[in-house]
Amino acid sequence: DRRVRVLTRRHADRLRCGLGCASCCEDDLTVFAVEAERIRRQFPDVLRESPHAEGACAFLDERGACRVYAARPFVCRTQGLPFRWIGETGEGELVEYRDICPLNETDDPVEEIESADCFTLGDTEDRLRALQMAASNDLRRVRLRDLFATATATAPATATKRRTRRA
């Protein structure tokens, strides 16, 4: 979060993201189970509500605002910022890649932004992976929309199973 805040201040004049800007808030996003658990703990009331219609993130409200903003996953926290990452070509050569939301592309192309002014992918994902392994010893990911099904279906499904077993 500290790094995101620094970069958000640094790029304030280029960032166009705001309330209702949800084109990157896609359905079928997955997160590590440790991130999903944070949402479950902090927003149980939201998970008892209906998710946003399919096609956009299940956590959006009717205005396009995130209903779990304070516990939003890493992928959501960094959205809109200029990214950089190191990848490998088919020939095994390392190459730097960069990307930014098209809404935030300005006269200053992302390729010309100083490396230190980009969010470098890799380290944060590695830390999340380590947290996930420490918590459950697997790298299971959870579809964000499925958090609603879990929250609303757990109690009735359990009761139904018990009745079926008794019969």
PDB file of C-alpha atoms in Angstrom:
ATOM      1  CA  ASP A   1       0.000   0.000   0.000  1.00  0.00           C
ATOM      2  CA  ARG A   2       2.863   2.358   0.807  1.00  0.00           C
ATOM      3  CA  ARG A   3       4.350   1.895  -2.672  1.00  0.00           C
ATOM      4  CA  VAL A   4       0.946   2.332  -4.320  1.00  0.00           C
ATOM      5  CA  ARG A   5       0.374   5.595  -2.403  1.00  0.00           C
ATOM      6  CA  VAL A   6       3.756   6.955  -3.511  1.00  0.00           C
ATOM      7  CA  LEU A   7       3.118   6.077  -7.148  1.00  0.00           C
ATOM      8  CA  THR A   8      -0.445   7.388  -7.043  1.00  0.00           C
ATOM      9  CA  ARG A   9       0.859  10.773  -5.825  1.00  0.00           C
ATOM     10  CA  ARG A  10       3.630  10.709  -8.401  1.00  0.00           C
ATOM     11  CA  HIS A  11       1.190  10.053 -11.270  1.00  0.00           C
ATOM     12  CA  ALA A  12      -1.754  12.081  -9.955  1.00  0.00           C
ATOM     13  CA  ASP A  13      -1.894  14.228 -13.100  1.00  0.00           C
ATOM     14  CA  ARG A  14      -2.191  11.197 -15.374  1.00  0.00           C
ATOM     15  CA  LEU A  15      -4.510   8.921 -13.364  1.00  0.00           C
ATOM     16  CA  ARG A  16      -8.095   9.176 -14.607  1.00  0.00           C
ATOM     17  CA  CYS A  17      -9.462   6.400 -12.393  1.00  0.00           C
ATOM     18  CA  GLY A  18     -12.223   7.372 -10.026  1.00  0.00           C
ATOM     19  CA  LEU A  19     -15.747   6.582  -8.895  1.00  0.00           C
ATOM     20  CA  GLY A  20     -17.585   4.789 -11.685  1.00  0.00           C
ATOM     21  CA  CYS A  21     -14.424   4.013 -13.650  1.00  0.00           C
ATOM     22  CA  ALA A  22     -14.718   0.244 -13.609  1.00  0.00           C
ATOM     23  CA  SER A  23     -13.628  -0.970 -17.039  1.00  0.00           C
ATOM     24  CA  CYS A  24     -10.752  -2.902 -15.427  1.00  0.00           C
ATOM     25  CA  CYS A  25     -13.076  -4.367 -12.760  1.00  0.00           C
ATOM     26  CA  GLU A  26     -13.631  -7.596 -14.629  1.00  0.00           C
ATOM     27  CA  ASP A  27     -15.615 -10.624 -13.643  1.00  0.00           C
ATOM     28  CA  ASP A  28     -13.792 -13.896 -13.013  1.00  0.00           C
ATOM     29  CA  LEU A  29     -10.815 -12.279 -11.291  1.00  0.00           C
ATOM     30  CA  THR A  30      -9.157 -14.692  -8.903  1.00  0.00           C
ATOM     31  CA  VAL A  31      -7.125 -13.973  -5.799  1.00  0.00           C
ATOM     32  CA  PHE A  32      -5.179 -16.018  -3.298  1.00  0.00           C
ATOM     33  CA  ALA A  33      -7.339 -17.491  -0.556  1.00  0.00           C
ATOM     34  CA  VAL A  34      -5.601 -15.262   2.031  1.00  0.00           C
ATOM     35  CA  GLU A  35      -6.876 -12.196   0.163  1.00  0.00           C
ATOM     36  CA  ALA A  36     -10.362 -13.695  -0.077  1.00  0.00           C
ATOM     37  CA  GLU A  37     -10.325 -14.365   3.666  1.00  0.00           C
ATOM     38  CA  ARG A  38      -9.589 -10.699   4.357  1.00  0.00           C
ATOM     39  CA  ILE A  39     -12.714  -9.726   2.398  1.00  0.00           C
ATOM     40  CA  ARG A  40     -14.768 -12.363   4.246  1.00  0.00           C
ATOM     41  CA  ARG A  41     -13.635 -11.040   7.623  1.00  0.00           C
ATOM     42  CA  GLN A  42     -14.025  -7.336   6.900  1.00  0.00           C
ATOM     43  CA  PHE A  43     -17.182  -7.393   4.769  1.00  0.00           C
ATOM     44  CA  PRO A  44     -19.500 -10.239   5.818  1.00  0.00           C
ATOM     45  CA  ASP A  45     -22.556  -8.002   5.305  1.00  0.00           C
ATOM     46  CA  VAL A  46     -21.604  -7.305   1.683  1.00  0.00           C
ATOM     47  CA  LEU A  47     -21.214 -11.024   1.064  1.00  0.00           C
ATOM     48  CA  ARG A  48     -24.802 -11.566   2.221  1.00  0.00           C
ATOM     49  CA  GLU A  49     -26.016  -9.135  -0.476  1.00  0.00           C
ATOM     50  CA  SER A  50     -26.387  -9.944  -4.148  1.00  0.00           C
ATOM     51  CA  PRO A  51     -23.319  -9.597  -6.334  1.00  0.00           C
ATOM     52  CA  HIS A  52     -23.229  -7.129  -9.199  1.00  0.00           C
ATOM     53  CA  ALA A  53     -24.574  -8.611 -12.437  1.00  0.00           C
ATOM     54  CA  GLU A  54     -22.166 -10.912 -14.249  1.00  0.00           C
ATOM     55  CA  GLY A  55     -19.826  -9.230 -16.690  1.00  0.00           C
ATOM     56  CA  ALA A  56     -18.260  -6.828 -14.206  1.00  0.00           C
ATOM     57  CA  CYS A  57     -16.717  -7.377 -10.785  1.00  0.00           C
ATOM     58  CA  ALA A  58     -19.233  -8.819  -8.332  1.00  0.00           C
ATOM     59  CA  PHE A  59     -18.261  -6.196  -5.750  1.00  0.00           C
ATOM     60  CA  LEU A  60     -19.333  -3.134  -7.737  1.00  0.00           C
ATOM     61  CA  ASP A  61     -22.388  -1.247  -6.574  1.00  0.00           C
ATOM     62  CA  GLU A  62     -24.903   0.466  -8.885  1.00  0.00           C
ATOM     63  CA  ARG A  63     -22.622   3.548  -9.171  1.00  0.00           C
ATOM     64  CA  GLY A  64     -19.571   1.497 -10.105  1.00  0.00           C
ATOM     65  CA  ALA A  65     -17.988   1.883  -6.661  1.00  0.00           C
ATOM     66  CA  CYS A  66     -16.199  -0.988  -4.938  1.00  0.00           C
ATOM     67  CA  ARG A  67     -18.144  -2.306  -1.938  1.00  0.00           C
ATOM     68  CA  VAL A  68     -14.989  -3.827  -0.382  1.00  0.00           C
ATOM     69  CA  TYR A  69     -12.562  -1.015  -1.208  1.00  0.00           C
ATOM     70  CA  ALA A  70     -10.723  -1.109   2.138  1.00  0.00           C
ATOM     71  CA  ALA A  71      -9.962  -4.834   1.684  1.00  0.00           C
ATOM     72  CA  ARG A  72      -9.673  -4.897  -2.096  1.00  0.00           C
ATOM     73  CA  PRO A  73      -7.127  -7.410  -3.393  1.00  0.00           C
ATOM     74  CA  PHE A  74      -3.634  -6.570  -4.599  1.00  0.00           C
ATOM     75  CA  VAL A  75      -4.637  -6.671  -8.265  1.00  0.00           C
ATOM     76  CA  CYS A  76      -7.253  -3.983  -7.598  1.00  0.00           C
ATOM     77  CA  ARG A  77      -4.982  -1.826  -5.427  1.00  0.00           C
ATOM     78  CA  THR A  78      -2.428  -1.419  -8.195  1.00  0.00           C
ATOM     79  CA  GLN A  79      -4.819  -1.008 -11.135  1.00  0.00           C
ATOM     80  CA  GLY A  80      -4.244   2.099 -13.222  1.00  0.00           C
ATOM     81  CA  LEU A  81      -0.608   2.575 -12.263  1.00  0.00           C
ATOM     82  CA  PRO A  82       2.191   2.108 -14.793  1.00  0.00           C
ATOM     83  CA  PHE A  83       3.513  -1.448 -14.465  1.00  0.00           C
ATOM     84  CA  ARG A  84       6.803  -3.004 -15.383  1.00  0.00           C
ATOM     85  CA  TRP A  85       7.933  -6.625 -15.212  1.00  0.00           C
ATOM     86  CA  ILE A  86      10.717  -8.791 -16.493  1.00  0.00           C
ATOM     87  CA  GLY A  87       9.762 -11.661 -18.750  1.00  0.00           C
ATOM     88  CA  GLU A  88      11.558 -14.205 -20.814  1.00  0.00           C
ATOM     89  CA  THR A  89      11.354 -14.422 -24.598  1.00  0.00           C
ATOM     90  CA  GLY A  90      11.034 -17.747 -26.411  1.00  0.00           C
ATOM     91  CA  GLU A  91      14.801 -17.674 -26.872  1.00  0.00           C
ATOM     92  CA  GLY A  92      15.428 -17.342 -23.139  1.00  0.00           C
ATOM     93  CA  GLU A  93      16.346 -13.665 -23.304  1.00  0.00           C
ATOM     94  CA  LEU A  94      15.143 -11.451 -20.444  1.00  0.00           C
ATOM     95  CA  VAL A  95      13.178  -8.404 -21.518  1.00  0.00           C
ATOM     96  CA  GLU A  96      11.322  -5.642 -19.681  1.00  0.00           C
ATOM     97  CA  TYR A  97       7.620  -5.231 -20.403  1.00  0.00           C
ATOM     98  CA  ARG A  98       5.432  -2.285 -19.462  1.00  0.00           C
ATOM     99  CA  ASP A  99       1.730  -1.556 -19.395  1.00  0.00           C
ATOM    100  CA  ILE A 100      -0.736   1.063 -18.199  1.00  0.00           C
ATOM    101  CA  CYS A 101      -4.489   1.495 -18.398  1.00  0.00           C
ATOM    102  CA  PRO A 102      -5.282   3.133 -21.761  1.00  0.00           C
ATOM    103  CA  LEU A 103      -7.262   5.806 -19.878  1.00  0.00           C
ATOM    104  CA  ASN A 104      -4.047   6.791 -18.090  1.00  0.00           C
ATOM    105  CA  GLU A 105      -1.850   6.860 -21.178  1.00  0.00           C
ATOM    106  CA  THR A 106      -0.809  10.456 -21.811  1.00  0.00           C
ATOM    107  CA  ASP A 107       1.670  12.262 -24.006  1.00  0.00           C
ATOM    108  CA  ASP A 108       4.358  10.668 -21.813  1.00  0.00           C
ATOM    109  CA  PRO A 109       4.377   7.028 -23.031  1.00  0.00           C
ATOM    110  CA  VAL A 110       4.712   4.324 -20.394  1.00  0.00           C
ATOM    111  CA  GLU A 111       7.980   3.197 -21.996  1.00  0.00           C
ATOM    112  CA  GLU A 112       9.530   6.578 -21.157  1.00  0.00           C
ATOM    113  CA  ILE A 113       8.589   6.592 -17.471  1.00  0.00           C
ATOM    114  CA  GLU A 114      11.542   6.063 -15.149  1.00  0.00           C
ATOM    115  CA  SER A 115      11.681   2.466 -13.878  1.00  0.00           C
ATOM    116  CA  ALA A 116      11.492   3.700 -10.276  1.00  0.00           C
ATOM    117  CA  ASP A 117       8.194   5.430 -11.127  1.00  0.00           C
ATOM    118  CA  CYS A 118       6.544   2.178 -12.247  1.00  0.00           C
ATOM    119  CA  PHE A 119       5.037  -0.509 -10.053  1.00  0.00           C
ATOM    120  CA  THR A 120       7.337  -3.482 -10.551  1.00  0.00           C
ATOM    121  CA  LEU A 121       5.427  -6.741 -10.608  1.00  0.00           C
ATOM    122  CA  GLY A 122       6.973  -9.759  -8.942  1.00  0.00           C
ATOM    123  CA  ASP A 123       7.975  -8.965  -5.355  1.00  0.00           C
ATOM    124  CA  THR A 124       4.474  -8.353  -4.037  1.00  0.00           C
ATOM    125  CA  GLU A 125       3.130 -11.450  -5.764  1.00  0.00           C
ATOM    126  CA  ASP A 126       5.984 -13.470  -4.255  1.00  0.00           C
ATOM    127  CA  ARG A 127       5.105 -12.188  -0.760  1.00  0.00           C
ATOM    128  CA  LEU A 128       1.432 -13.049  -1.289  1.00  0.00           C
ATOM    129  CA  ARG A 129       2.438 -16.520  -2.490  1.00  0.00           C
ATOM    130  CA  ALA A 130       4.518 -17.011   0.667  1.00  0.00           C
ATOM    131  CA  LEU A 131       1.616 -15.864   2.882  1.00  0.00           C
ATOM    132  CA  GLN A 132      -0.690 -18.267   1.079  1.00  0.00           C
ATOM    133  CA  MET A 133       1.717 -21.187   1.520  1.00  0.00           C
ATOM    134  CA  ALA A 134       2.167 -20.369   5.217  1.00  0.00           C
ATOM    135  CA  ALA A 135      -1.604 -20.226   5.722  1.00  0.00           C
ATOM    136  CA  SER A 136      -2.618 -23.369   3.857  1.00  0.00           C
ATOM    137  CA  ASN A 137       0.366 -24.959   2.130  1.00  0.00           C
ATOM    138  CA  ASP A 138      -1.263 -24.611  -1.290  1.00  0.00           C
ATOM    139  CA  LEU A 139      -1.589 -21.931  -3.938  1.00  0.00           C
ATOM    140  CA  ARG A 140      -5.344 -22.181  -4.287  1.00  0.00           C
ATOM    141  CA  ARG A 141      -6.995 -19.132  -5.825  1.00  0.00           C
ATOM    142  CA  VAL A 142     -10.551 -18.003  -5.256  1.00  0.00           C
ATOM    143  CA  ARG A 143     -12.862 -16.444  -7.823  1.00  0.00           C
ATOM    144  CA  LEU A 144     -14.131 -13.192  -6.302  1.00  0.00           C
ATOM    145  CA  ARG A 145     -17.729 -13.860  -7.378  1.00  0.00           C
ATOM    146  CA  ASP A 146     -17.621 -17.187  -5.512  1.00  0.00           C
ATOM    147  CA  LEU A 147     -17.236 -15.379  -2.192  1.00  0.00           C
ATOM    148  CA  PHE A 148     -20.920 -14.484  -2.434  1.00  0.00           C
ATOM    149  CA  ALA A 149     -21.980 -18.084  -3.073  1.00  0.00           C
ATOM    150  CA  THR A 150     -19.947 -19.249  -0.083  1.00  0.00           C
ATOM    151  CA  ALA A 151     -21.412 -16.616   2.216  1.00  0.00           C
ATOM    152  CA  THR A 152     -25.021 -17.214   1.234  1.00  0.00           C
ATOM    153  CA  ALA A 153     -25.031 -20.945   0.628  1.00  0.00           C
ATOM    154  CA  THR A 154     -22.988 -22.316   3.522  1.00  0.00           C
ATOM    155  CA  ALA A 155     -25.648 -22.531   6.240  1.00  0.00           C
ATOM    156  CA  PRO A 156     -28.573 -23.816   4.123  1.00  0.00           C
ATOM    157  CA  ALA A 157     -26.381 -26.322   2.260  1.00  0.00           C
ATOM    158  CA  THR A 158     -25.058 -27.749   5.510  1.00  0.00           C
ATOM    159  CA  ALA A 159     -28.563 -28.115   6.935  1.00  0.00           C
ATOM    160  CA  THR A 160     -29.753 -29.842   3.765  1.00  0.00           C
ATOM    161  CA  LYS A 161     -26.872 -32.308   3.866  1.00  0.00           C
ATOM    162  CA  ARG A 162     -27.642 -33.218   7.465  1.00  0.00           C
ATOM    163  CA  ARG A 163     -31.295 -33.903   6.670  1.00  0.00           C
ATOM    164  CA  THR A 164     -30.301 -36.022   3.707  1.00  0.00           C
ATOM    165  CA  ARG A 165     -27.938 -38.110   5.837  1.00  0.00           C
ATOM    166  CA  ARG A 166     -30.648 -38.766   8.435  1.00  0.00           C
ATOM    167  CA  ALA A 167     -33.132 -39.888   5.841  1.00  0.00           C
TER     168      ALA A 167
END
